PDB file of C-alpha atoms in Angstrom:
ATOM      1  CA  UNK A   1     -18.158  16.716 -20.229  1.00  0.00           C
ATOM      2  CA  UNK A   2     -19.384  13.673 -22.147  1.00  0.00           C
ATOM      3  CA  UNK A   3     -21.827  12.136 -19.653  1.00  0.00           C
ATOM      4  CA  UNK A   4     -22.390   9.076 -21.876  1.00  0.00           C
ATOM      5  CA  UNK A   5     -18.650   8.343 -21.858  1.00  0.00           C
ATOM      6  CA  UNK A   6     -18.423   8.854 -18.086  1.00  0.00           C
ATOM      7  CA  UNK A   7     -21.346   6.469 -17.609  1.00  0.00           C
ATOM      8  CA  UNK A   8     -19.786   3.876 -19.941  1.00  0.00           C
ATOM      9  CA  UNK A   9     -16.432   4.070 -18.133  1.00  0.00           C
ATOM     10  CA  UNK A  10     -18.122   3.745 -14.741  1.00  0.00           C
ATOM     11  CA  UNK A  11     -19.962   0.678 -15.981  1.00  0.00           C
ATOM     12  CA  UNK A  12     -16.660  -0.709 -17.328  1.00  0.00           C
ATOM     13  CA  UNK A  13     -14.964  -0.319 -13.938  1.00  0.00           C
ATOM     14  CA  UNK A  14     -17.871  -1.968 -12.150  1.00  0.00           C
ATOM     15  CA  UNK A  15     -17.747  -4.845 -14.657  1.00  0.00           C
ATOM     16  CA  UNK A  16     -13.995  -5.195 -14.047  1.00  0.00           C
ATOM     17  CA  UNK A  17     -14.618  -5.481 -10.289  1.00  0.00           C
ATOM     18  CA  UNK A  18     -17.514  -7.930 -10.689  1.00  0.00           C
ATOM     19  CA  UNK A  19     -15.500 -10.122 -13.059  1.00  0.00           C
ATOM     20  CA  UNK A  20     -12.557 -10.072 -10.644  1.00  0.00           C
ATOM     21  CA  UNK A  21     -14.626 -11.064  -7.610  1.00  0.00           C
ATOM     22  CA  UNK A  22     -16.619 -13.726  -9.467  1.00  0.00           C
ATOM     23  CA  UNK A  23     -13.459 -14.989 -11.193  1.00  0.00           C
ATOM     24  CA  UNK A  24     -15.097 -14.565 -14.600  1.00  0.00           C
ATOM     25  CA  UNK A  25     -11.726 -14.396 -16.316  1.00  0.00           C
ATOM     26  CA  UNK A  26     -13.022 -14.009 -19.892  1.00  0.00           C
ATOM     27  CA  UNK A  27     -15.138 -11.013 -18.841  1.00  0.00           C
ATOM     28  CA  UNK A  28     -12.196  -9.664 -16.844  1.00  0.00           C
ATOM     29  CA  UNK A  29      -9.905  -9.895 -19.903  1.00  0.00           C
ATOM     30  CA  UNK A  30     -12.516  -8.197 -22.095  1.00  0.00           C
ATOM     31  CA  UNK A  31     -12.406  -5.070 -19.905  1.00  0.00           C
ATOM     32  CA  UNK A  32      -8.826  -4.420 -21.081  1.00  0.00           C
ATOM     33  CA  UNK A  33      -6.994  -3.935 -24.355  1.00  0.00           C
ATOM     34  CA  UNK A  34      -4.351  -6.611 -25.125  1.00  0.00           C
ATOM     35  CA  UNK A  35      -1.539  -4.092 -24.515  1.00  0.00           C
ATOM     36  CA  UNK A  36      -2.950  -3.054 -21.127  1.00  0.00           C
ATOM     37  CA  UNK A  37      -0.471  -2.579 -18.308  1.00  0.00           C
ATOM     38  CA  UNK A  38      -1.012  -2.844 -14.565  1.00  0.00           C
ATOM     39  CA  UNK A  39       0.930  -1.551 -11.574  1.00  0.00           C
ATOM     40  CA  UNK A  40       0.107  -2.552  -8.015  1.00  0.00           C
ATOM     41  CA  UNK A  41       2.711  -0.918  -5.809  1.00  0.00           C
ATOM     42  CA  UNK A  42       6.272  -0.735  -6.985  1.00  0.00           C
ATOM     43  CA  UNK A  43       6.648  -4.508  -6.650  1.00  0.00           C
ATOM     44  CA  UNK A  44       3.930  -5.884  -8.947  1.00  0.00           C
ATOM     45  CA  UNK A  45       4.036  -4.624 -12.520  1.00  0.00           C
ATOM     46  CA  UNK A  46       2.591  -6.247 -15.620  1.00  0.00           C
ATOM     47  CA  UNK A  47       3.398  -5.393 -19.240  1.00  0.00           C
ATOM     48  CA  UNK A  48       0.337  -6.967 -20.898  1.00  0.00           C
ATOM     49  CA  UNK A  49      -3.238  -8.044 -20.300  1.00  0.00           C
ATOM     50  CA  UNK A  50      -2.191 -11.702 -20.611  1.00  0.00           C
ATOM     51  CA  UNK A  51       0.525 -11.385 -17.960  1.00  0.00           C
ATOM     52  CA  UNK A  52      -1.850  -9.594 -15.592  1.00  0.00           C
ATOM     53  CA  UNK A  53      -4.638 -12.098 -16.243  1.00  0.00           C
ATOM     54  CA  UNK A  54      -2.313 -15.066 -15.641  1.00  0.00           C
ATOM     55  CA  UNK A  55      -1.222 -13.602 -12.299  1.00  0.00           C
ATOM     56  CA  UNK A  56      -4.787 -12.888 -11.165  1.00  0.00           C
ATOM     57  CA  UNK A  57      -6.051 -16.296 -12.274  1.00  0.00           C
ATOM     58  CA  UNK A  58      -3.184 -18.103 -10.492  1.00  0.00           C
ATOM     59  CA  UNK A  59      -3.302 -16.000  -7.335  1.00  0.00           C
ATOM     60  CA  UNK A  60      -7.048 -15.486  -6.839  1.00  0.00           C
ATOM     61  CA  UNK A  61      -8.436 -18.947  -7.490  1.00  0.00           C
ATOM     62  CA  UNK A  62     -11.498 -20.390  -5.736  1.00  0.00           C
ATOM     63  CA  UNK A  63      -9.524 -20.687  -2.475  1.00  0.00           C
ATOM     64  CA  UNK A  64      -9.442 -16.861  -2.231  1.00  0.00           C
ATOM     65  CA  UNK A  65     -12.637 -14.892  -1.589  1.00  0.00           C
ATOM     66  CA  UNK A  66     -12.463 -11.228  -2.603  1.00  0.00           C
ATOM     67  CA  UNK A  67     -14.647  -8.159  -2.437  1.00  0.00           C
ATOM     68  CA  UNK A  68     -13.605  -5.020  -4.312  1.00  0.00           C
ATOM     69  CA  UNK A  69     -15.674  -1.827  -4.176  1.00  0.00           C
ATOM     70  CA  UNK A  70     -14.858   1.393  -5.990  1.00  0.00           C
ATOM     71  CA  UNK A  71     -16.617   4.706  -5.700  1.00  0.00           C
ATOM     72  CA  UNK A  72     -16.005   8.464  -5.815  1.00  0.00           C
ATOM     73  CA  UNK A  73     -14.929   8.372  -9.485  1.00  0.00           C
ATOM     74  CA  UNK A  74     -13.092  11.321 -10.994  1.00  0.00           C
ATOM     75  CA  UNK A  75     -13.253  10.711 -14.751  1.00  0.00           C
ATOM     76  CA  UNK A  76     -11.828  13.045 -17.392  1.00  0.00           C
ATOM     77  CA  UNK A  77     -12.558  12.510 -21.091  1.00  0.00           C
ATOM     78  CA  UNK A  78     -10.287  13.676 -23.920  1.00  0.00           C
ATOM     79  CA  UNK A  79     -11.722  12.431 -27.219  1.00  0.00           C
ATOM     80  CA  UNK A  80     -11.180   8.661 -27.378  1.00  0.00           C
ATOM     81  CA  UNK A  81      -8.971   8.627 -24.274  1.00  0.00           C
ATOM     82  CA  UNK A  82      -9.843   9.094 -20.625  1.00  0.00           C
ATOM     83  CA  UNK A  83      -8.397   8.911 -17.139  1.00  0.00           C
ATOM     84  CA  UNK A  84     -10.094   7.868 -13.944  1.00  0.00           C
ATOM     85  CA  UNK A  85      -9.307   7.952 -10.253  1.00  0.00           C
ATOM     86  CA  UNK A  86     -11.382   5.685  -8.006  1.00  0.00           C
ATOM     87  CA  UNK A  87     -11.432   5.055  -4.269  1.00  0.00           C
ATOM     88  CA  UNK A  88     -11.093   1.324  -3.554  1.00  0.00           C
ATOM     89  CA  UNK A  89     -12.074  -0.604  -0.435  1.00  0.00           C
ATOM     90  CA  UNK A  90     -11.265  -4.307  -0.538  1.00  0.00           C
ATOM     91  CA  UNK A  91     -11.433  -7.445   1.541  1.00  0.00           C
ATOM     92  CA  UNK A  92      -9.531 -10.649   0.823  1.00  0.00           C
ATOM     93  CA  UNK A  93     -10.290 -13.827   2.767  1.00  0.00           C
ATOM     94  CA  UNK A  94      -7.980 -16.842   2.462  1.00  0.00           C
ATOM     95  CA  UNK A  95      -9.214 -19.519   4.891  1.00  0.00           C
ATOM     96  CA  UNK A  96      -6.513 -22.011   3.874  1.00  0.00           C
ATOM     97  CA  UNK A  97      -3.854 -19.511   4.949  1.00  0.00           C
ATOM     98  CA  UNK A  98      -5.809 -18.382   8.019  1.00  0.00           C
ATOM     99  CA  UNK A  99      -5.757 -14.816   6.659  1.00  0.00           C
ATOM    100  CA  UNK A 100      -8.055 -11.805   6.303  1.00  0.00           C
ATOM    101  CA  UNK A 101      -6.832  -8.669   4.513  1.00  0.00           C
ATOM    102  CA  UNK A 102      -8.604  -5.296   4.528  1.00  0.00           C
ATOM    103  CA  UNK A 103      -7.413  -2.253   2.702  1.00  0.00           C
ATOM    104  CA  UNK A 104      -8.068   0.897   0.763  1.00  0.00           C
ATOM    105  CA  UNK A 105      -6.357   2.495  -2.190  1.00  0.00           C
ATOM    106  CA  UNK A 106      -6.732   4.962  -5.007  1.00  0.00           C
ATOM    107  CA  UNK A 107      -6.945   3.401  -8.471  1.00  0.00           C
ATOM    108  CA  UNK A 108      -5.482   5.450 -11.321  1.00  0.00           C
ATOM    109  CA  UNK A 109      -6.714   4.145 -14.666  1.00  0.00           C
ATOM    110  CA  UNK A 110      -6.334   5.094 -18.316  1.00  0.00           C
ATOM    111  CA  UNK A 111      -9.035   4.160 -20.811  1.00  0.00           C
ATOM    112  CA  UNK A 112      -9.365   4.112 -24.590  1.00  0.00           C
ATOM    113  CA  UNK A 113     -12.434   3.972 -26.792  1.00  0.00           C
ATOM    114  CA  UNK A 114     -11.849   1.006 -29.126  1.00  0.00           C
ATOM    115  CA  UNK A 115     -12.853   0.560 -32.761  1.00  0.00           C
ATOM    116  CA  UNK A 116     -15.995  -1.303 -31.649  1.00  0.00           C
ATOM    117  CA  UNK A 117     -17.085   1.844 -29.753  1.00  0.00           C
ATOM    118  CA  UNK A 118     -16.565   0.286 -26.301  1.00  0.00           C
ATOM    119  CA  UNK A 119     -14.280   1.752 -23.662  1.00  0.00           C
ATOM    120  CA  UNK A 120     -11.552  -0.520 -22.290  1.00  0.00           C
ATOM    121  CA  UNK A 121      -8.774  -0.208 -19.749  1.00  0.00           C
ATOM    122  CA  UNK A 122      -5.321   0.657 -21.145  1.00  0.00           C
ATOM    123  CA  UNK A 123      -3.671   0.871 -17.720  1.00  0.00           C
ATOM    124  CA  UNK A 124      -4.811   0.138 -14.199  1.00  0.00           C
ATOM    125  CA  UNK A 125      -3.150   0.207 -10.840  1.00  0.00           C
ATOM    126  CA  UNK A 126      -3.447   1.571  -7.374  1.00  0.00           C
ATOM    127  CA  UNK A 127      -1.546   3.082  -4.504  1.00  0.00           C
ATOM    128  CA  UNK A 128      -2.553   1.818  -1.078  1.00  0.00           C
ATOM    129  CA  UNK A 129      -3.683   4.227   1.615  1.00  0.00           C
ATOM    130  CA  UNK A 130      -3.592   1.338   4.090  1.00  0.00           C
ATOM    131  CA  UNK A 131      -3.617  -2.438   4.316  1.00  0.00           C
ATOM    132  CA  UNK A 132      -4.060  -4.633   7.378  1.00  0.00           C
ATOM    133  CA  UNK A 133      -3.711  -8.390   7.608  1.00  0.00           C
ATOM    134  CA  UNK A 134      -5.347 -10.361  10.390  1.00  0.00           C
ATOM    135  CA  UNK A 135      -4.967 -13.971  11.372  1.00  0.00           C
ATOM    136  CA  UNK A 136      -8.315 -15.720  11.433  1.00  0.00           C
ATOM    137  CA  UNK A 137      -7.117 -17.214  14.739  1.00  0.00           C
ATOM    138  CA  UNK A 138      -7.447 -13.716  16.198  1.00  0.00           C
ATOM    139  CA  UNK A 139     -11.118 -13.716  15.213  1.00  0.00           C
ATOM    140  CA  UNK A 140     -12.462 -16.851  16.931  1.00  0.00           C
ATOM    141  CA  UNK A 141     -16.096 -15.946  16.298  1.00  0.00           C
ATOM    142  CA  UNK A 142     -15.582 -15.468  12.544  1.00  0.00           C
ATOM    143  CA  UNK A 143     -17.196 -18.255  10.515  1.00  0.00           C
ATOM    144  CA  UNK A 144     -17.408 -18.562   6.755  1.00  0.00           C
ATOM    145  CA  UNK A 145     -21.040 -19.591   6.270  1.00  0.00           C
ATOM    146  CA  UNK A 146     -21.270 -19.326   2.485  1.00  0.00           C
ATOM    147  CA  UNK A 147     -18.999 -19.172  -0.524  1.00  0.00           C
ATOM    148  CA  UNK A 148     -19.797 -19.044  -4.223  1.00  0.00           C
ATOM    149  CA  UNK A 149     -17.186 -21.766  -4.717  1.00  0.00           C
ATOM    150  CA  UNK A 150     -18.505 -24.202  -2.095  1.00  0.00           C
ATOM    151  CA  UNK A 151     -16.913 -25.423   1.085  1.00  0.00           C
ATOM    152  CA  UNK A 152     -13.333 -24.366   1.684  1.00  0.00           C
ATOM    153  CA  UNK A 153     -11.767 -26.987   3.924  1.00  0.00           C
ATOM    154  CA  UNK A 154      -8.263 -25.696   4.394  1.00  0.00           C
ATOM    155  CA  UNK A 155      -7.019 -29.288   4.296  1.00  0.00           C
ATOM    156  CA  UNK A 156      -3.304 -29.706   3.600  1.00  0.00           C
ATOM    157  CA  UNK A 157      -2.642 -29.558  -0.092  1.00  0.00           C
ATOM    158  CA  UNK A 158      -6.019 -27.973  -0.910  1.00  0.00           C
ATOM    159  CA  UNK A 159      -4.663 -24.431  -1.214  1.00  0.00           C
ATOM    160  CA  UNK A 160      -1.873 -23.398  -3.588  1.00  0.00           C
ATOM    161  CA  UNK A 161       1.253 -21.986  -1.982  1.00  0.00           C
ATOM    162  CA  UNK A 162       0.723 -18.241  -2.504  1.00  0.00           C
ATOM    163  CA  UNK A 163       4.402 -17.284  -1.985  1.00  0.00           C
ATOM    164  CA  UNK A 164       5.348 -19.836  -4.650  1.00  0.00           C
ATOM    165  CA  UNK A 165       2.772 -18.347  -7.031  1.00  0.00           C
ATOM    166  CA  UNK A 166       4.122 -14.843  -6.425  1.00  0.00           C
ATOM    167  CA  UNK A 167       7.734 -15.986  -6.855  1.00  0.00           C
ATOM    168  CA  UNK A 168       6.819 -17.383 -10.261  1.00  0.00           C
ATOM    169  CA  UNK A 169       5.511 -14.065 -11.607  1.00  0.00           C
ATOM    170  CA  UNK A 170       8.853 -13.425 -13.257  1.00  0.00           C
ATOM    171  CA  UNK A 171       8.285 -16.622 -15.263  1.00  0.00           C
ATOM    172  CA  UNK A 172       5.091 -15.078 -16.687  1.00  0.00           C
ATOM    173  CA  UNK A 173       5.795 -13.170 -19.915  1.00  0.00           C
ATOM    174  CA  UNK A 174       5.393  -9.469 -19.154  1.00  0.00           C
ATOM    175  CA  UNK A 175       5.187  -9.927 -15.375  1.00  0.00           C
ATOM    176  CA  UNK A 176       7.822  -8.971 -12.839  1.00  0.00           C
ATOM    177  CA  UNK A 177       8.272  -8.549  -9.121  1.00  0.00           C
ATOM    178  CA  UNK A 178      10.635  -5.847  -7.957  1.00  0.00           C
ATOM    179  CA  UNK A 179      12.727  -6.473  -4.881  1.00  0.00           C
ATOM    180  CA  UNK A 180      11.804  -4.498  -1.771  1.00  0.00           C
ATOM    181  CA  UNK A 181      14.269  -1.720  -0.951  1.00  0.00           C
ATOM    182  CA  UNK A 182      16.784  -2.502   1.814  1.00  0.00           C
ATOM    183  CA  UNK A 183      15.754   0.454   3.933  1.00  0.00           C
ATOM    184  CA  UNK A 184      12.452   2.176   4.437  1.00  0.00           C
ATOM    185  CA  UNK A 185      11.909   5.538   2.810  1.00  0.00           C
ATOM    186  CA  UNK A 186      10.333   8.267   4.832  1.00  0.00           C
TER     187      UNK A 186
END
């Protein structure tokens, strides 16, 4: 096993997560090749880095506070290509929508070593093991005491309409939302 490559890919994934949570969109884009694809469940699929970046930028603006943690990496190297499976735990807080989401998933990534010698993501995506959504009204003692982006007031008009953002994914080149199946499988 190439321990230098495993270390570089681990660092890449951690950089991806940091850039996502700090909304450092240029750094986030630099973790992926332009042709990178992304799949988050069967409903959110992106055909390019630009489509994925546009969705993330529009959906996870300063009104959304996120924390993504990945560990337990299983990384396999094959020359200038690699695969990685990571265990994700995430929290999403949207005060303007009175919402707290907690979840876990397994990321399945593909990586390539680029001409500049750096590893980048060619494909990313995860399959949820669980996701729960809580109303902040159900947590009366919960208070947001700090945010990197300042005070979040939740005043009318201060938070973009998330369903409208999601419904416009199909208008993003390379982005699409699949319809949910009519009946549950299983």
